[in-house]
Short mmCIF file of C-alpha atoms in Angstrom, two decimals:
data_model
loop_
_atom_site.label_atom_id
_atom_site.label_comp_id
_atom_site.label_asym_id
_atom_site.label_seq_id
_atom_site.Cartn_x
_atom_site.Cartn_y
_atom_site.Cartn_z
CA MET A 142 0.00 -0.09 0.03
CA ASP A 143 1.34 2.92 -1.20
CA TYR A 144 -0.71 5.51 -0.02
CA ALA A 145 -3.95 6.53 1.48
CA ILE A 146 -6.87 9.37 2.02
CA GLY A 147 -8.57 10.60 4.81
CA ILE A 148 -11.65 12.77 3.77
CA ASP A 149 -13.49 14.95 6.97
CA ILE A 150 -16.05 16.44 5.97
CA GLY A 151 -17.14 18.31 8.93
CA SER A 152 -20.03 21.67 8.78
CA THR A 153 -18.39 24.54 7.49
CA CYS A 154 -15.24 22.86 6.47
CA ALA A 155 -13.68 20.19 4.32
CA LYS A 156 -10.64 18.43 4.75
CA THR A 157 -8.35 15.93 2.63
CA ALA A 158 -5.26 14.47 3.72
CA VAL A 159 -3.30 11.44 2.00
CA LEU A 160 -0.57 9.80 4.08
CA ALA A 161 2.64 7.74 2.67
CA ALA A 162 3.38 4.92 3.80
CA ASP A 163 6.23 5.96 5.20
CA GLY A 164 3.86 8.12 7.79
CA SER A 165 5.36 11.40 5.56
CA PHE A 166 2.29 14.00 3.97
CA ALA A 167 1.31 14.00 -0.02
CA LEU A 168 -1.54 15.90 -0.02
CA LEU A 169 -2.96 18.28 2.66
CA SER A 170 -6.10 20.82 0.82
CA ALA A 171 -8.66 22.40 2.78
CA ARG A 172 -12.02 24.39 0.67
CA SER A 173 -15.61 24.95 2.13
CA THR A 174 -17.84 22.74 2.97
CA GLY A 175 -20.80 25.01 1.15
CA TRP A 176 -24.43 23.83 0.78
CA SER A 177 -23.67 20.35 -0.14
CA SER A 178 -21.71 17.92 0.85
CA VAL A 179 -22.40 15.73 -1.62
CA ASP A 180 -21.13 18.21 -4.11
CA THR A 181 -17.92 18.59 -1.47
CA ALA A 182 -17.00 14.81 -1.74
CA GLU A 183 -17.01 14.81 -5.36
CA SER A 184 -15.21 18.02 -5.93
CA ILE A 185 -12.70 16.28 -3.57
CA ARG A 186 -12.93 13.00 -5.56
CA ALA A 187 -12.09 15.43 -8.45
CA GLU A 188 -8.52 16.75 -7.04
CA LEU A 189 -7.56 13.23 -5.39
CA GLU A 190 -7.54 11.84 -9.51
CA ALA A 191 -6.01 15.01 -10.48
CA THR A 192 -3.35 14.71 -8.61
CA HIS A 193 -2.81 10.67 -9.18
CA PHE A 194 -4.11 9.83 -5.71
CA SER A 195 -7.54 8.12 -6.94
CA PRO A 196 -9.89 6.85 -4.18
CA GLU A 197 -10.20 3.69 -6.67
CA THR A 198 -6.89 2.56 -6.26
CA TYR A 199 -5.84 3.68 -2.84
CA PRO A 200 -8.23 2.89 0.65
CA CYS A 201 -10.52 6.22 1.54
CA VAL A 202 -11.48 6.50 5.01
CA ALA A 203 -14.21 9.15 5.74
CA THR A 204 -15.25 10.89 8.62
CA GLY A 205 -17.07 14.12 10.21
CA TYR A 206 -20.54 15.42 9.38
CA GLY A 207 -20.85 14.94 5.90
CA ARG A 208 -19.54 11.23 6.00
CA VAL A 209 -21.83 9.45 4.79
CA ALA A 210 -21.80 12.00 1.37
CA VAL A 211 -18.95 9.87 0.54
CA PRO A 212 -19.92 7.19 -1.52
CA TYR A 213 -16.51 6.31 -2.49
CA ALA A 214 -14.42 5.65 0.82
CA GLY A 215 -14.68 2.55 1.57
CA LYS A 216 -15.25 2.70 5.43
CA SER A 217 -16.38 5.69 7.22
CA VAL A 218 -15.17 6.70 11.22
CA THR A 219 -16.66 9.10 13.51
CA GLU A 220 -14.87 12.45 13.84
CA ILE A 221 -14.25 11.82 17.72
CA THR A 222 -12.12 8.42 16.62
CA CYS A 223 -10.40 10.30 13.46
CA HIS A 224 -9.45 13.40 15.99
CA ALA A 225 -8.48 11.08 18.83
CA ARG A 226 -6.27 8.81 16.33
CA GLY A 227 -4.46 12.29 14.45
CA ALA A 228 -3.63 14.43 17.32
CA CYS A 229 -2.05 11.01 18.63
CA PHE A 230 0.25 10.62 15.49
CA LEU A 231 1.21 14.81 15.38
CA HIS A 232 1.63 15.13 19.30
CA GLY A 233 3.57 11.67 19.30
CA ARG A 234 2.15 9.98 22.26
CA ASP A 235 -1.10 8.64 23.26
CA ASP A 236 -2.61 10.40 26.87
CA LEU A 237 -3.89 13.58 26.19
CA LEU A 238 -6.55 15.90 26.44
CA VAL A 239 -7.62 17.30 22.69
CA ILE A 240 -9.81 20.29 22.22
CA ASP A 241 -11.15 20.65 19.20
CA ILE A 242 -13.16 24.00 18.00
CA GLY A 243 -14.82 23.69 15.07
CA GLY A 244 -16.95 25.83 12.88
CA GLN A 245 -19.63 24.87 14.53
CA ASP A 246 -18.89 22.80 17.64
CA THR A 247 -16.62 22.10 20.72
CA LYS A 248 -15.38 19.06 21.38
CA VAL A 249 -13.34 17.59 24.44
CA ILE A 250 -11.56 14.19 23.71
CA GLY A 251 -9.90 12.53 27.02
CA VAL A 252 -7.55 9.96 25.19
CA SER A 253 -5.56 6.98 27.24
CA GLY A 254 -3.08 4.45 25.79
CA GLY A 255 -4.22 5.61 22.21
CA ALA A 256 -7.99 5.46 22.33
CA VAL A 257 -10.66 7.25 23.33
CA GLN A 258 -11.76 7.30 26.94
CA ASP A 259 -14.01 10.16 27.50
CA PHE A 260 -15.76 13.29 25.81
CA LEU A 261 -17.70 15.92 25.99
CA MET A 262 -19.41 17.96 22.96
CA ASN A 263 -21.42 21.32 22.63
CA ASP A 264 -23.46 21.34 19.49
CA LYS A 265 -26.36 22.21 20.54
CA CYS A 266 -25.79 26.03 19.22
CA SER A 267 -22.59 27.65 17.68
CA ALA A 268 -21.41 29.38 21.04
CA GLY A 269 -17.48 30.19 21.58
CA THR A 270 -17.26 27.77 17.80
CA GLY A 271 -15.58 29.24 14.69
CA ARG A 272 -18.61 30.54 12.96
CA PHE A 273 -19.25 32.33 16.53
CA LEU A 274 -15.81 34.28 15.78
CA GLU A 275 -17.45 34.81 12.64
CA MET A 276 -19.91 36.37 13.54
CA MET A 277 -18.56 38.61 15.76
CA ALA A 278 -15.65 39.40 13.40
CA ARG A 279 -18.45 40.74 11.01
CA THR A 280 -19.97 42.72 13.73
CA LEU A 281 -16.58 44.30 14.18
CA GLU A 282 -16.07 45.00 10.51
CA LEU A 283 -12.47 42.95 10.85
CA ASP A 284 -10.88 39.70 8.74
CA MET A 285 -10.08 36.63 11.02
CA GLU A 286 -6.33 37.10 10.61
CA GLU A 287 -7.11 40.97 11.92
CA MET A 288 -9.51 39.70 14.73
CA SER A 289 -7.14 37.36 15.86
CA ARG A 290 -4.19 39.95 15.68
CA ARG A 291 -5.58 42.50 17.84
CA GLY A 292 -7.57 40.22 20.48
CA LEU A 293 -3.38 40.97 21.68
CA THR A 294 -3.07 44.34 22.73
CA TRP A 295 -5.84 44.74 24.78
CA GLU A 296 -5.71 47.33 27.12
CA LYS A 297 -9.29 46.64 29.29
CA GLU A 298 -11.35 44.01 30.61
CA LEU A 299 -14.10 43.57 29.31
CA THR A 300 -17.02 41.05 30.30
CA ILE A 301 -19.12 39.73 27.89
CA SER A 302 -21.97 38.10 29.46
CA SER A 303 -23.99 36.24 26.66
CA MET A 304 -22.40 33.41 24.50
CA CYS A 305 -25.52 33.23 22.51
CA THR A 306 -24.30 34.76 19.00
CA VAL A 307 -27.43 36.55 18.66
CA PHE A 308 -26.92 38.19 21.99
CA ALA A 309 -23.64 38.59 21.84
CA GLU A 310 -23.79 40.45 19.18
CA SER A 311 -26.12 42.91 20.96
CA GLU A 312 -23.13 43.38 23.69
CA VAL A 313 -20.49 44.29 21.08
CA ILE A 314 -22.70 46.66 19.49
CA SER A 315 -23.65 48.10 22.91
CA LEU A 316 -19.86 47.98 23.75
CA ILE A 317 -18.94 49.62 20.24
CA ALA A 318 -21.30 52.25 20.84
CA ASP A 319 -19.45 52.80 24.62
CA ASN A 320 -16.55 54.12 23.01
CA HIS A 321 -14.44 50.63 24.16
CA THR A 322 -11.70 49.31 21.25
CA ASP A 323 -12.49 46.65 19.63
CA SER A 324 -8.98 44.88 21.07
CA ASP A 325 -10.75 45.18 24.54
CA ILE A 326 -13.72 43.55 22.86
CA ILE A 327 -11.98 40.43 21.37
CA HIS A 328 -9.63 40.18 24.61
CA GLY A 329 -13.22 40.18 25.92
CA LEU A 330 -14.74 37.75 23.49
CA ASN A 331 -11.74 35.56 23.61
CA GLN A 332 -11.96 35.01 27.38
CA SER A 333 -15.67 33.59 27.58
CA ILE A 334 -14.52 31.17 24.48
CA ALA A 335 -11.56 30.60 26.91
CA GLY A 336 -14.20 30.20 30.28
CA LYS A 337 -16.74 27.63 28.71
CA THR A 338 -14.07 25.57 27.00
CA ALA A 339 -12.36 25.46 30.09
CA ALA A 340 -15.06 24.59 31.99
CA MET A 341 -15.60 21.83 29.61
CA ALA A 342 -12.24 20.63 29.96
CA ALA A 343 -12.16 20.27 33.69
CA ARG A 344 -15.63 18.27 33.62
CA ALA A 345 -14.04 15.40 30.81
CA LYS A 346 -11.62 15.68 34.53
CA GLY A 347 -8.36 16.72 32.24
CA GLN A 348 -4.97 16.74 32.67
CA PRO A 349 -2.07 17.82 30.82
CA PRO A 350 -0.71 17.24 28.40
CA TYR A 351 -3.22 19.51 26.31
CA MET A 352 -3.56 19.46 22.39
CA MET A 353 -5.55 21.90 20.54
CA THR A 354 -7.55 21.11 17.30
CA GLY A 355 -9.89 22.36 14.76
CA GLY A 356 -9.70 26.57 12.94
CA VAL A 357 -9.76 27.94 15.99
CA ALA A 358 -6.59 26.60 17.19
CA ARG A 359 -4.91 29.90 14.43
CA ASN A 360 -6.86 32.59 16.41
CA ARG A 361 -3.56 33.38 18.52
CA GLY A 362 -5.59 35.97 21.35
CA VAL A 363 -8.28 32.22 21.81
CA VAL A 364 -5.39 30.13 22.45
CA GLN A 365 -3.74 32.79 24.24
CA ALA A 366 -6.70 33.35 27.05
CA LEU A 367 -7.18 29.16 27.18
CA GLU A 368 -4.17 28.74 28.12
CA GLU A 369 -4.29 30.83 30.93
CA LYS A 370 -7.53 29.42 31.71
CA LEU A 371 -5.89 26.19 32.09
CA GLY A 372 -2.73 26.99 33.23
CA ALA A 373 -0.74 25.19 30.50
CA LYS A 374 0.37 25.28 27.56
CA LEU A 375 -1.42 24.52 24.67
CA PHE A 376 0.62 21.52 21.84
CA ILE A 377 -0.67 23.15 18.28
CA SER A 378 0.41 21.25 15.10
CA GLU A 379 0.97 22.85 11.92
CA ASN A 380 -1.90 22.45 10.73
CA PRO A 381 -5.00 21.98 13.20
CA ASP A 382 -7.90 21.84 11.51
CA LEU A 383 -6.95 18.70 9.33
CA CYS A 384 -6.48 16.46 12.47
CA GLY A 385 -9.51 14.28 11.65
CA ALA A 386 -8.70 13.55 7.58
CA LEU A 387 -5.19 12.77 9.55
CA GLY A 388 -7.04 10.52 12.00
CA ALA A 389 -9.08 9.04 8.90
CA ALA A 390 -6.32 8.38 6.68
CA LEU A 391 -4.01 6.60 9.50
CA PHE A 392 -7.61 4.20 9.86
CA ALA A 393 -7.27 3.68 5.67
CA LEU A 394 -3.06 2.86 6.50
CA HIS A 395 -3.37 0.64 8.89
CA GLY A 396 -6.49 -1.39 7.46
CA ASP A 397 -8.44 -0.91 11.02
#
């Protein structure tokens, strides 16, 4: 077996990972899921065939919200299991707590001996997720990179009491009207997200080492606030949003 394919179709972003037999990355890619997981799966198939990694030739495992929309995958595995597998591979150890903040949900996964021991998931609303941050950035008229950067240069502690996207947006608008700086407002949002996530980690009886995955791991302000709440550093890989796809590729590579 030369290569193996992992596909993670999330609610907002679809990721692809192709692993060589020696565990090196042959292809990593990401795209918006859009309104149709089926169409996204077909666009991924086209990309794989164009780069000579046809799922007809190499084993393929699908995971994520849209895994049922990948008919050419030989197997589907839950995102919890794939995130745990990918996290252990990237971190280099098999006992850790994985904190995944994606587009529309937050997962806390306790891993021991390389297997999932416990997990908590907040999927009732988009509170504290990538979608939440996108909505707040739009309210502040900033892009996500600028929002991440400005959240590091705050001066005044502000409290955002609501994590509901609608109510938090109203709070942010009120804070803008009161002439608070966007940096202070963003820091308040980051603190709220960090507090909510750290509470989930505590309920999961999480202990270091901690690893953060998902697109929000690219937001330096959220990472800094969460590390303060946890009292420990977070391990973040170079491609934190590809952890699930990598885990799926590992299942395909090893045939388990």
